[in-house]
CSV table of C-alpha atoms in Angstrom, one decimal:
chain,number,residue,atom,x,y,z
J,1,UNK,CA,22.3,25.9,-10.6
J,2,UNK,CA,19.1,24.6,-11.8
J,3,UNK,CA,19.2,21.5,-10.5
J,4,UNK,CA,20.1,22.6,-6.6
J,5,UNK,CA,17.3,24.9,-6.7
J,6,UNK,CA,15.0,21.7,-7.3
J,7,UNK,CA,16.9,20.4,-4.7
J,8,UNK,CA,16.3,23.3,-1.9
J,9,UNK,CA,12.2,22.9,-2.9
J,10,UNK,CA,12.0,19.4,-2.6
J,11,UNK,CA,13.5,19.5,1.0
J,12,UNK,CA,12.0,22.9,2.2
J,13,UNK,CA,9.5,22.1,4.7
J,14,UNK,CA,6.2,24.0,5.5
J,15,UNK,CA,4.6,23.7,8.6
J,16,UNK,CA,1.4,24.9,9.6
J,17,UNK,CA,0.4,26.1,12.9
J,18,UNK,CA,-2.5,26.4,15.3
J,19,UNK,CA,-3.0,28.2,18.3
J,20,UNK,CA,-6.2,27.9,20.7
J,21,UNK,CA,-5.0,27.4,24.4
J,22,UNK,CA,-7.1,30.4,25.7
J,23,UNK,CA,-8.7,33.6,24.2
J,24,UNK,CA,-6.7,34.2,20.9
J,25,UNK,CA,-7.0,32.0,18.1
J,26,UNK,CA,-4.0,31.8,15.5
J,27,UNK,CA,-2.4,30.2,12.8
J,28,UNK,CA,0.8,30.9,11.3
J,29,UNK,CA,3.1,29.3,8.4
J,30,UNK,CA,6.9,28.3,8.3
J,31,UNK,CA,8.7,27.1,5.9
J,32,UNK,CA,12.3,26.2,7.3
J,33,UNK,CA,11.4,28.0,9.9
J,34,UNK,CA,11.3,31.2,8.8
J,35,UNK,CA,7.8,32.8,9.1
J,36,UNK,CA,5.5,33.6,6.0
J,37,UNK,CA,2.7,34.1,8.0
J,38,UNK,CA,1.4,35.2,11.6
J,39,UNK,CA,-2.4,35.7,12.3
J,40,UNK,CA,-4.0,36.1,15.1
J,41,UNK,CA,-7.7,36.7,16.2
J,42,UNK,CA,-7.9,38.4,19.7
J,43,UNK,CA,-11.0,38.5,21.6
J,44,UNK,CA,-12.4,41.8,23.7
J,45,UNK,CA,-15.4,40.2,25.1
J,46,UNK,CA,-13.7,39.3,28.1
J,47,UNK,CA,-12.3,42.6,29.3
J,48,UNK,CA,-16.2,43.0,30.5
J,49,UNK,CA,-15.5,40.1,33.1
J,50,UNK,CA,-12.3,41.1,34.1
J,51,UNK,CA,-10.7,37.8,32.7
J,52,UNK,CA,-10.8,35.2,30.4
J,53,UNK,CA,-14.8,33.5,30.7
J,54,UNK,CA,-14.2,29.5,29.0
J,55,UNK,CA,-17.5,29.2,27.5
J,56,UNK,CA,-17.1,32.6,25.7
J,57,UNK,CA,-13.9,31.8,24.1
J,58,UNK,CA,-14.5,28.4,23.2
J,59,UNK,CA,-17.6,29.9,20.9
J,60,UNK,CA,-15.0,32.5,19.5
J,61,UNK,CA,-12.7,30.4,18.5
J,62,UNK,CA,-15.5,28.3,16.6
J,63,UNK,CA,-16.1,31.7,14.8
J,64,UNK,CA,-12.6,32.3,13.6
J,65,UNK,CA,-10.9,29.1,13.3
J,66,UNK,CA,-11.5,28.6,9.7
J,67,UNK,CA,-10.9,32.5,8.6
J,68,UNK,CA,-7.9,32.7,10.7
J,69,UNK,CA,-6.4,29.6,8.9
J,70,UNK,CA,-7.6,30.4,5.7
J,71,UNK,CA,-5.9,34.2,5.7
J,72,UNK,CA,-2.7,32.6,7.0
J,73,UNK,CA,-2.5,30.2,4.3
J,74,UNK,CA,-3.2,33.3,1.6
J,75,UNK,CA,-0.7,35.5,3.7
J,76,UNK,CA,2.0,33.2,3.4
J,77,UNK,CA,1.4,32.7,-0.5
J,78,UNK,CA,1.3,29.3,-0.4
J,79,UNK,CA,-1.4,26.3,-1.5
J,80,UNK,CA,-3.0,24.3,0.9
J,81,UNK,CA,-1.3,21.4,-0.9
J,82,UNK,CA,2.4,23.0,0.1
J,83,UNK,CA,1.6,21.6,3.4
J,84,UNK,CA,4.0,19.5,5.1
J,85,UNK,CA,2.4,18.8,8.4
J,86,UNK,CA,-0.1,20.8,10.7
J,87,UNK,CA,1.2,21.6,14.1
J,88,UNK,CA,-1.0,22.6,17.0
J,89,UNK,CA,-1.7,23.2,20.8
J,90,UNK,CA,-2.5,20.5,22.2
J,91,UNK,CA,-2.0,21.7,25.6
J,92,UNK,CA,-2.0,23.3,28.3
J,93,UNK,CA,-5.0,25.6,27.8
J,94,UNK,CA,-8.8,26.1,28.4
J,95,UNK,CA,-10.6,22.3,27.9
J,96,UNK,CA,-13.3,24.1,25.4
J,97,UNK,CA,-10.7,26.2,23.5
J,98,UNK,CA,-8.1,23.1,22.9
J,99,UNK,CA,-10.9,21.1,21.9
J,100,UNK,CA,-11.7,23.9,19.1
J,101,UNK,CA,-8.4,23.8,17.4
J,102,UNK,CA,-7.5,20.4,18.2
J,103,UNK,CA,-10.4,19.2,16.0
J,104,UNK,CA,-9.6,21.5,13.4
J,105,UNK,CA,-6.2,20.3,12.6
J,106,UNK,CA,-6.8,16.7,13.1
J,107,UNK,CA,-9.9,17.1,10.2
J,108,UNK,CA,-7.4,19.4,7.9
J,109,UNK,CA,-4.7,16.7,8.4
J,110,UNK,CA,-7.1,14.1,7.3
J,111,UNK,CA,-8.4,15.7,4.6
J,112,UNK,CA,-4.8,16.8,2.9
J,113,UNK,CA,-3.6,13.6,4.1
J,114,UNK,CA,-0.5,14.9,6.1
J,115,UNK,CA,0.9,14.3,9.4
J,116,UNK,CA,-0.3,16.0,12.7
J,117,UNK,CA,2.4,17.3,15.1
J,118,UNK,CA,1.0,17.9,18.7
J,119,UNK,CA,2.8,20.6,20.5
J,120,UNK,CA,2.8,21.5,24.7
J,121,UNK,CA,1.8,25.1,24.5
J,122,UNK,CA,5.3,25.7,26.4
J,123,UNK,CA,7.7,24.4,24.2
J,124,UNK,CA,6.3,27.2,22.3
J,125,UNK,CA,7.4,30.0,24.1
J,126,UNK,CA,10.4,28.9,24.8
J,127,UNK,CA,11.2,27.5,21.7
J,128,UNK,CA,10.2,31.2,20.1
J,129,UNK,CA,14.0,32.0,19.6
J,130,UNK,CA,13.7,29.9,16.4
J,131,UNK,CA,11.3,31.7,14.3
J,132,UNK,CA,13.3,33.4,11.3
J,133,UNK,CA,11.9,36.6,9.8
J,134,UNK,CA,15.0,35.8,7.4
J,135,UNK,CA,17.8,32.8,6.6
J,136,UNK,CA,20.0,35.5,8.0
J,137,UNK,CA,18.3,35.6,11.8
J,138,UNK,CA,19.9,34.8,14.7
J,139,UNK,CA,19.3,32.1,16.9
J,140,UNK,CA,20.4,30.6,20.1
J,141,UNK,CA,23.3,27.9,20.8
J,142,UNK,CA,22.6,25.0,23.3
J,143,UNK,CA,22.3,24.8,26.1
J,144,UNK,CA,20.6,27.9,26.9
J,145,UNK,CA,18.6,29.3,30.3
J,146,UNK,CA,15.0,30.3,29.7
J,147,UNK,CA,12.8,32.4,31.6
J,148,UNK,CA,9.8,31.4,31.0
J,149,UNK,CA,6.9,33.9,32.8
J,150,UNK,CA,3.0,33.7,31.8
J,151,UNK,CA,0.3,34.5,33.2
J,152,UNK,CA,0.2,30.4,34.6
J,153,UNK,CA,3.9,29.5,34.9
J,154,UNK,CA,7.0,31.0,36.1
J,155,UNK,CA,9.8,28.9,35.5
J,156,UNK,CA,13.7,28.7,34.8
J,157,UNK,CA,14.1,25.9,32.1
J,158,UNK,CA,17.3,24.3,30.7
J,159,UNK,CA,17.3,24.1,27.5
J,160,UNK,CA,19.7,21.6,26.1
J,161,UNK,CA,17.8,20.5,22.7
J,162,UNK,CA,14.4,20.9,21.4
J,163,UNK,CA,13.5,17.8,23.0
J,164,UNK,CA,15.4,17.8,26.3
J,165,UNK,CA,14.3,20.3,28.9
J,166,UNK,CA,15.1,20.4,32.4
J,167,UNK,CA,13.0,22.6,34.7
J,168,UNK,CA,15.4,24.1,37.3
J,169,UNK,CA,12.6,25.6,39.0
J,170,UNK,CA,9.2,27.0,38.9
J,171,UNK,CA,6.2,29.0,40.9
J,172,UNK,CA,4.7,26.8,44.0
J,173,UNK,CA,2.0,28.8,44.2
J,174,UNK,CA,1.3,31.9,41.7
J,175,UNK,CA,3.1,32.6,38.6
J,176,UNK,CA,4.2,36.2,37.9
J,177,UNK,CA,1.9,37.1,35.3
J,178,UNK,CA,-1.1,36.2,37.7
J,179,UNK,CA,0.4,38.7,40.1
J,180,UNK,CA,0.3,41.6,37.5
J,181,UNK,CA,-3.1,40.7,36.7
J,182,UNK,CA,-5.0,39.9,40.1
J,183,UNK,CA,-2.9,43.2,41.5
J,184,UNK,CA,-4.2,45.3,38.9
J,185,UNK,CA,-7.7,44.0,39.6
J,186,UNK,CA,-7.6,45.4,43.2
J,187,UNK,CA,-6.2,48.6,41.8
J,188,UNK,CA,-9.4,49.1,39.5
J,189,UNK,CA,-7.4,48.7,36.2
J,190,UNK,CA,-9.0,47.1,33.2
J,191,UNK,CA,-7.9,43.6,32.0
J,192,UNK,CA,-5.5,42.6,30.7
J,193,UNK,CA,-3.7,44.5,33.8
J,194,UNK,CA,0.0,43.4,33.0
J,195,UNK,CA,0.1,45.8,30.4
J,196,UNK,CA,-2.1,48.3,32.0
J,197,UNK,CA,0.7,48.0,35.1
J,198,UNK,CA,3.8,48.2,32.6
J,199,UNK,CA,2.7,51.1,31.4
J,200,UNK,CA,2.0,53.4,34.7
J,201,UNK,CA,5.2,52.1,35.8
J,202,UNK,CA,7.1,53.9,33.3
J,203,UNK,CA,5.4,57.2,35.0
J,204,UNK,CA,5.8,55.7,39.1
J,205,UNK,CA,8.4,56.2,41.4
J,206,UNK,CA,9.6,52.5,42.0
J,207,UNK,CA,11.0,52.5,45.3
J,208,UNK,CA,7.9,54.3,46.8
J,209,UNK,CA,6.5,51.7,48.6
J,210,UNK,CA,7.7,48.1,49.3
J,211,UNK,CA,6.4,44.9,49.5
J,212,UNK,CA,7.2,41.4,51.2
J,213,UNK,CA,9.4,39.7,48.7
J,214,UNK,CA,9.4,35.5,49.2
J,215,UNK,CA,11.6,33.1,50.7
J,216,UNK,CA,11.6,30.1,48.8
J,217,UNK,CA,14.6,27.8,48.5
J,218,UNK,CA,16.4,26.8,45.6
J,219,UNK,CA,15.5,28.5,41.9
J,220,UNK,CA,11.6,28.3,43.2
J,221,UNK,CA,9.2,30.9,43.1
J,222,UNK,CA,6.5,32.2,45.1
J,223,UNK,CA,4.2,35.4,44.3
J,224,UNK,CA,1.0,34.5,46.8
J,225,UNK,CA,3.2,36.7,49.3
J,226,UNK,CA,3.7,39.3,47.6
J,227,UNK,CA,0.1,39.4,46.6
J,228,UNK,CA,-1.3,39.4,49.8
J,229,UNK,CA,1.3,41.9,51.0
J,230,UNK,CA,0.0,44.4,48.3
J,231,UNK,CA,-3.4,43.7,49.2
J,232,UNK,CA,-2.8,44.8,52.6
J,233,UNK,CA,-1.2,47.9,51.3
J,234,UNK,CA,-4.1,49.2,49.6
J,235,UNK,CA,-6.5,47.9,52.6
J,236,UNK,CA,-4.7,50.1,55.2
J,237,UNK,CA,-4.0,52.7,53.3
J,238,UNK,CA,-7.5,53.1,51.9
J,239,UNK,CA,-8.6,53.3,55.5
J,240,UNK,CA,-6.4,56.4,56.1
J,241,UNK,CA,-7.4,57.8,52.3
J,242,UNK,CA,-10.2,56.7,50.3
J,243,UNK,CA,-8.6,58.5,47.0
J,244,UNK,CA,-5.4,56.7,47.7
J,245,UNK,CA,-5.2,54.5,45.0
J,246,UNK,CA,-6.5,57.1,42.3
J,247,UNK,CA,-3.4,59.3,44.1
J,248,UNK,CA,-0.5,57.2,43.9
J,249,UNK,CA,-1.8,54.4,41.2
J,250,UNK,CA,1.7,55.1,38.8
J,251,UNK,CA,3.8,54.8,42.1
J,252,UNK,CA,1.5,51.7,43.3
J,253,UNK,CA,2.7,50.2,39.6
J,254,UNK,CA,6.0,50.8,39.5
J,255,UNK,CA,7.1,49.6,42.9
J,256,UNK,CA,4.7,46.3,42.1
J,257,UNK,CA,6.3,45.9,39.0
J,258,UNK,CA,10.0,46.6,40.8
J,259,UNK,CA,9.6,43.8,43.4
J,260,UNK,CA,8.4,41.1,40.7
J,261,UNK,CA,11.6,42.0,38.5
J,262,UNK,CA,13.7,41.8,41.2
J,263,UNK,CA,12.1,38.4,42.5
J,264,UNK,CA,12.5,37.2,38.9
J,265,UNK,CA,16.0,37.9,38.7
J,266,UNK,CA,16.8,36.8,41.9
J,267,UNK,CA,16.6,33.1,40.9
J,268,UNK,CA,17.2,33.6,37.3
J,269,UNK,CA,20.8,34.8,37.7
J,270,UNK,CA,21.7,32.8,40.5
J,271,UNK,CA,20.8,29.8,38.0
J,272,UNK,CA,22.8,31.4,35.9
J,273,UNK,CA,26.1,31.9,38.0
J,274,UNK,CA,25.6,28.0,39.1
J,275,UNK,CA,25.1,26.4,36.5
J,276,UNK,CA,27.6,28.8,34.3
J,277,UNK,CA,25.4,28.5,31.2
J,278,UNK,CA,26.2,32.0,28.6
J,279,UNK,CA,23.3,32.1,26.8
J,280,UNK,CA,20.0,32.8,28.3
J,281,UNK,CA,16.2,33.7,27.0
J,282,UNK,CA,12.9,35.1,28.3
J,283,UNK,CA,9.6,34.0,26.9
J,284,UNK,CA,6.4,33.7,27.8
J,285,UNK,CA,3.6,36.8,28.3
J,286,UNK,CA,5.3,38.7,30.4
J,287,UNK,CA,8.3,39.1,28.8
J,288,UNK,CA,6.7,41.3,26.8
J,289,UNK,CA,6.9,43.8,29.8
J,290,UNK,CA,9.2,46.5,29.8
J,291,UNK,CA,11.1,46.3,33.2
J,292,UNK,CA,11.8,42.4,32.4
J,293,UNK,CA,13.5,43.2,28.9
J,294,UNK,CA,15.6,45.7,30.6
J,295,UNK,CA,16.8,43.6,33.4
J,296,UNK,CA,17.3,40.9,31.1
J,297,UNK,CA,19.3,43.2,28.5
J,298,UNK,CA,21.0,45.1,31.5
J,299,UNK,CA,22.4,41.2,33.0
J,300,UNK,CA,23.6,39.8,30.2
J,301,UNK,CA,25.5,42.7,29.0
J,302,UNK,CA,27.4,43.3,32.4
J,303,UNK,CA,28.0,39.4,32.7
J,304,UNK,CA,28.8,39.5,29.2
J,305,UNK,CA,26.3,36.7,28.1
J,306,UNK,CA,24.5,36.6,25.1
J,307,UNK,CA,20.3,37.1,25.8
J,308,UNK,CA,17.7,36.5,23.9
J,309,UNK,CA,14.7,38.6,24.0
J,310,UNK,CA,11.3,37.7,21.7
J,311,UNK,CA,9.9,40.4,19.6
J,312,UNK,CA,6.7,41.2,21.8
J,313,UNK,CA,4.3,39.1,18.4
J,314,UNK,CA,5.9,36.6,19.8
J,315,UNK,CA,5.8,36.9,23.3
J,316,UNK,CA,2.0,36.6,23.8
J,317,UNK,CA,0.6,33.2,22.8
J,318,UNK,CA,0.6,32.5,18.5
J,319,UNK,CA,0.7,29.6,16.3
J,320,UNK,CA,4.4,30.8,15.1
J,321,UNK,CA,5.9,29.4,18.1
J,322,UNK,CA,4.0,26.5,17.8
J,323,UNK,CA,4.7,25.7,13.9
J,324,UNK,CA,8.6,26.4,15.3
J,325,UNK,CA,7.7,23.7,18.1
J,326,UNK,CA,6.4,21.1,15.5
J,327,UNK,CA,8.9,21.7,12.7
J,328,UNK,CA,11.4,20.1,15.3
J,329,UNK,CA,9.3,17.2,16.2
J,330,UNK,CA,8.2,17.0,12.4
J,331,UNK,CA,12.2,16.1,11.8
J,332,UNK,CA,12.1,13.5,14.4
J,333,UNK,CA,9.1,11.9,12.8
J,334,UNK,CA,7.1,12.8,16.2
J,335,UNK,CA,3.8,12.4,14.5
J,336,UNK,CA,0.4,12.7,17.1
J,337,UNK,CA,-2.6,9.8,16.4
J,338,UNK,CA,-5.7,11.5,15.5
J,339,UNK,CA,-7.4,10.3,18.4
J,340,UNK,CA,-5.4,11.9,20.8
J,341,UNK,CA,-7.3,14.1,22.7
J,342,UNK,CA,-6.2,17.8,24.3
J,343,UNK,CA,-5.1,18.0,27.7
J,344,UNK,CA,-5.6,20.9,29.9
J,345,UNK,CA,-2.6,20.4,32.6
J,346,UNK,CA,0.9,19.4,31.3
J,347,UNK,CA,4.8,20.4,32.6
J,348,UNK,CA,7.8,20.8,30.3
């Protein structure tokens, strides 16, 4: 008995992760992948702006890099020693932010003379399904379909390994979370508007209005359309009733929020019936919304499929997703040069 237990430490591995792509700064630790610690830093100086301003975040980040890491390491219960490797983002993201928490784990590598693990920001989210909160937690088969929406990319991804992902399709234009966002914006609603929209949907009528839905071939999206379609809502309207917004903001929200699902799923299941795949996934920022979950849930329960569905931690962007992304590349020896600088544009 003794002597497995010395056997189950020596090949445990703890991976530590960082997070700076845009306005949150995180760090989390796994150790065989099931999570001992999550923190993250969020930042409310943008909500002023009405989005994320670069130079801002990029000087917050440099204010909570080092407490952010050091609370995760004290949350988990572990030594800075009990560090296998140290995974971060190294992209996609904000140049200045990267650059933040890319120098920070290259210097903690080099000082506790460990290997550095570069991870693409959206292996993360769609490699979410893997963080434990237990040995006894569930996780997904291969292959599997992902939907992956953010606020930058809507795509359906095949996910046939950790390091073999096929991008069936994504957005030509707008992704889905920009459309919750830039649509709340006209609306008057504070940012973040995503949330702001899920949660006047929940008190809208959704089939009050309707909006011009795309018509893009294959499993490709397209939200510019719809966009500009509610813009011109709220133009002509307005002209007939200035309070017309204030008056029907819940409805405006829900039947926005309605014609986005509905465009999602659209593509989504017809990847699903094609390519016959019974396991699917969301991930990403705006899987986090409400409607989504439940059209998810809803699918794979009348199709009999198995979903996955993130807890919403792990739906916004973290470092947990992004120590799960690096434990895989840690076991295929995938180790980053510590010259390698961050890149702001990258594809699965």
């Amino acid at each position: 008995m003794v002597e497995r237990a010395i056997i189950n430490i020596m090949s445990s591995i703890t991976i530590l992760g960082i997070e700076s792509s845009c306005d949150d700064t995180s760090a989390a630790v796994l150790r065989d992948c099931v999570l001992l610690s999550n923190v993250i830093a969020s930042q409310s100086v943008h909500e002023a702006y009405g989005g994320v301003v670069p130079e801002l975040a990029s000087r917050a980040h440099q204010q909570n890099i080092v407490p952010v890491v050091s609370e995760a390491i004290r949350q988990a219960g572990i030594q800075r020693g009990d560090i296998d490797a140290i995974a971060f983002t190294r992209g996609p993201g904000l140049p200045g932010s990267l650059h933040v928490g890319t120098s920070f784990a290259k210097g903690l590598a080099l000082a506790l003379d460990i290997p550095l693990v570069d991870v693409n920001h959206l292996h993360g989210h769609v490699l979410s399904h893997f963080i434990k909160l237990d040995a006894d937690t569930v996780v997904p088969t291969f292959p599997y379909l992902c939907l992956l929406i953010s606020g930058g990319n809507s795509q359906i991804i095949r996910v046939n390994a950790p390091d073999d992902m096929q991008v069936l399709g994504q957005t030509i234009d707008d992704a889905a979370g920009e459309a919750f966002d830039k649509c709340a914006k006209v609306m008057g609603l504070p940012y973040p508007g995503g949330p702001v929209i899920d949660k006047l949907a929940s008190e809208g009528n959704a089939k009050a209005f309707k909006f011009a839905k795309p018509h893009v071939e294959g499993y490709n999206y397209s939200f510019s359309g719809l966009k500009t379609s509610f813009l011109y809502t709220l133009r002509d309207q307005l002209k007939q009733n200035p309070n017309f917004i204030e008056e029907n903001r819940a409805d405006l929200a829900a039947s926005l929020q309605r014609t986005i699902i509905e465009v999602l799923m659209d593509k989504f299941t017809r990847a699903i019936r094609d390519t016959g795949i019974k396991t699917i996934a969301i991930g990403g920022g705006v899987s986090a919304n409400s409607g989504v979950r439940a059209a998810v849930e809803q699918y794979a329960q009348q199709h009999h499929l198995t979903a996955f569905i993130p807890a919403r931690k792990f739906t916004t962007d973290n470092a947990a997703m992004i120590a799960i992304a690096g434990h895989f590349k840690y076991l295929r020896h995938e180790y980053c040069d510590v010259t390698a600088p961050p890149f702001q544009r990258v594809t699965i």
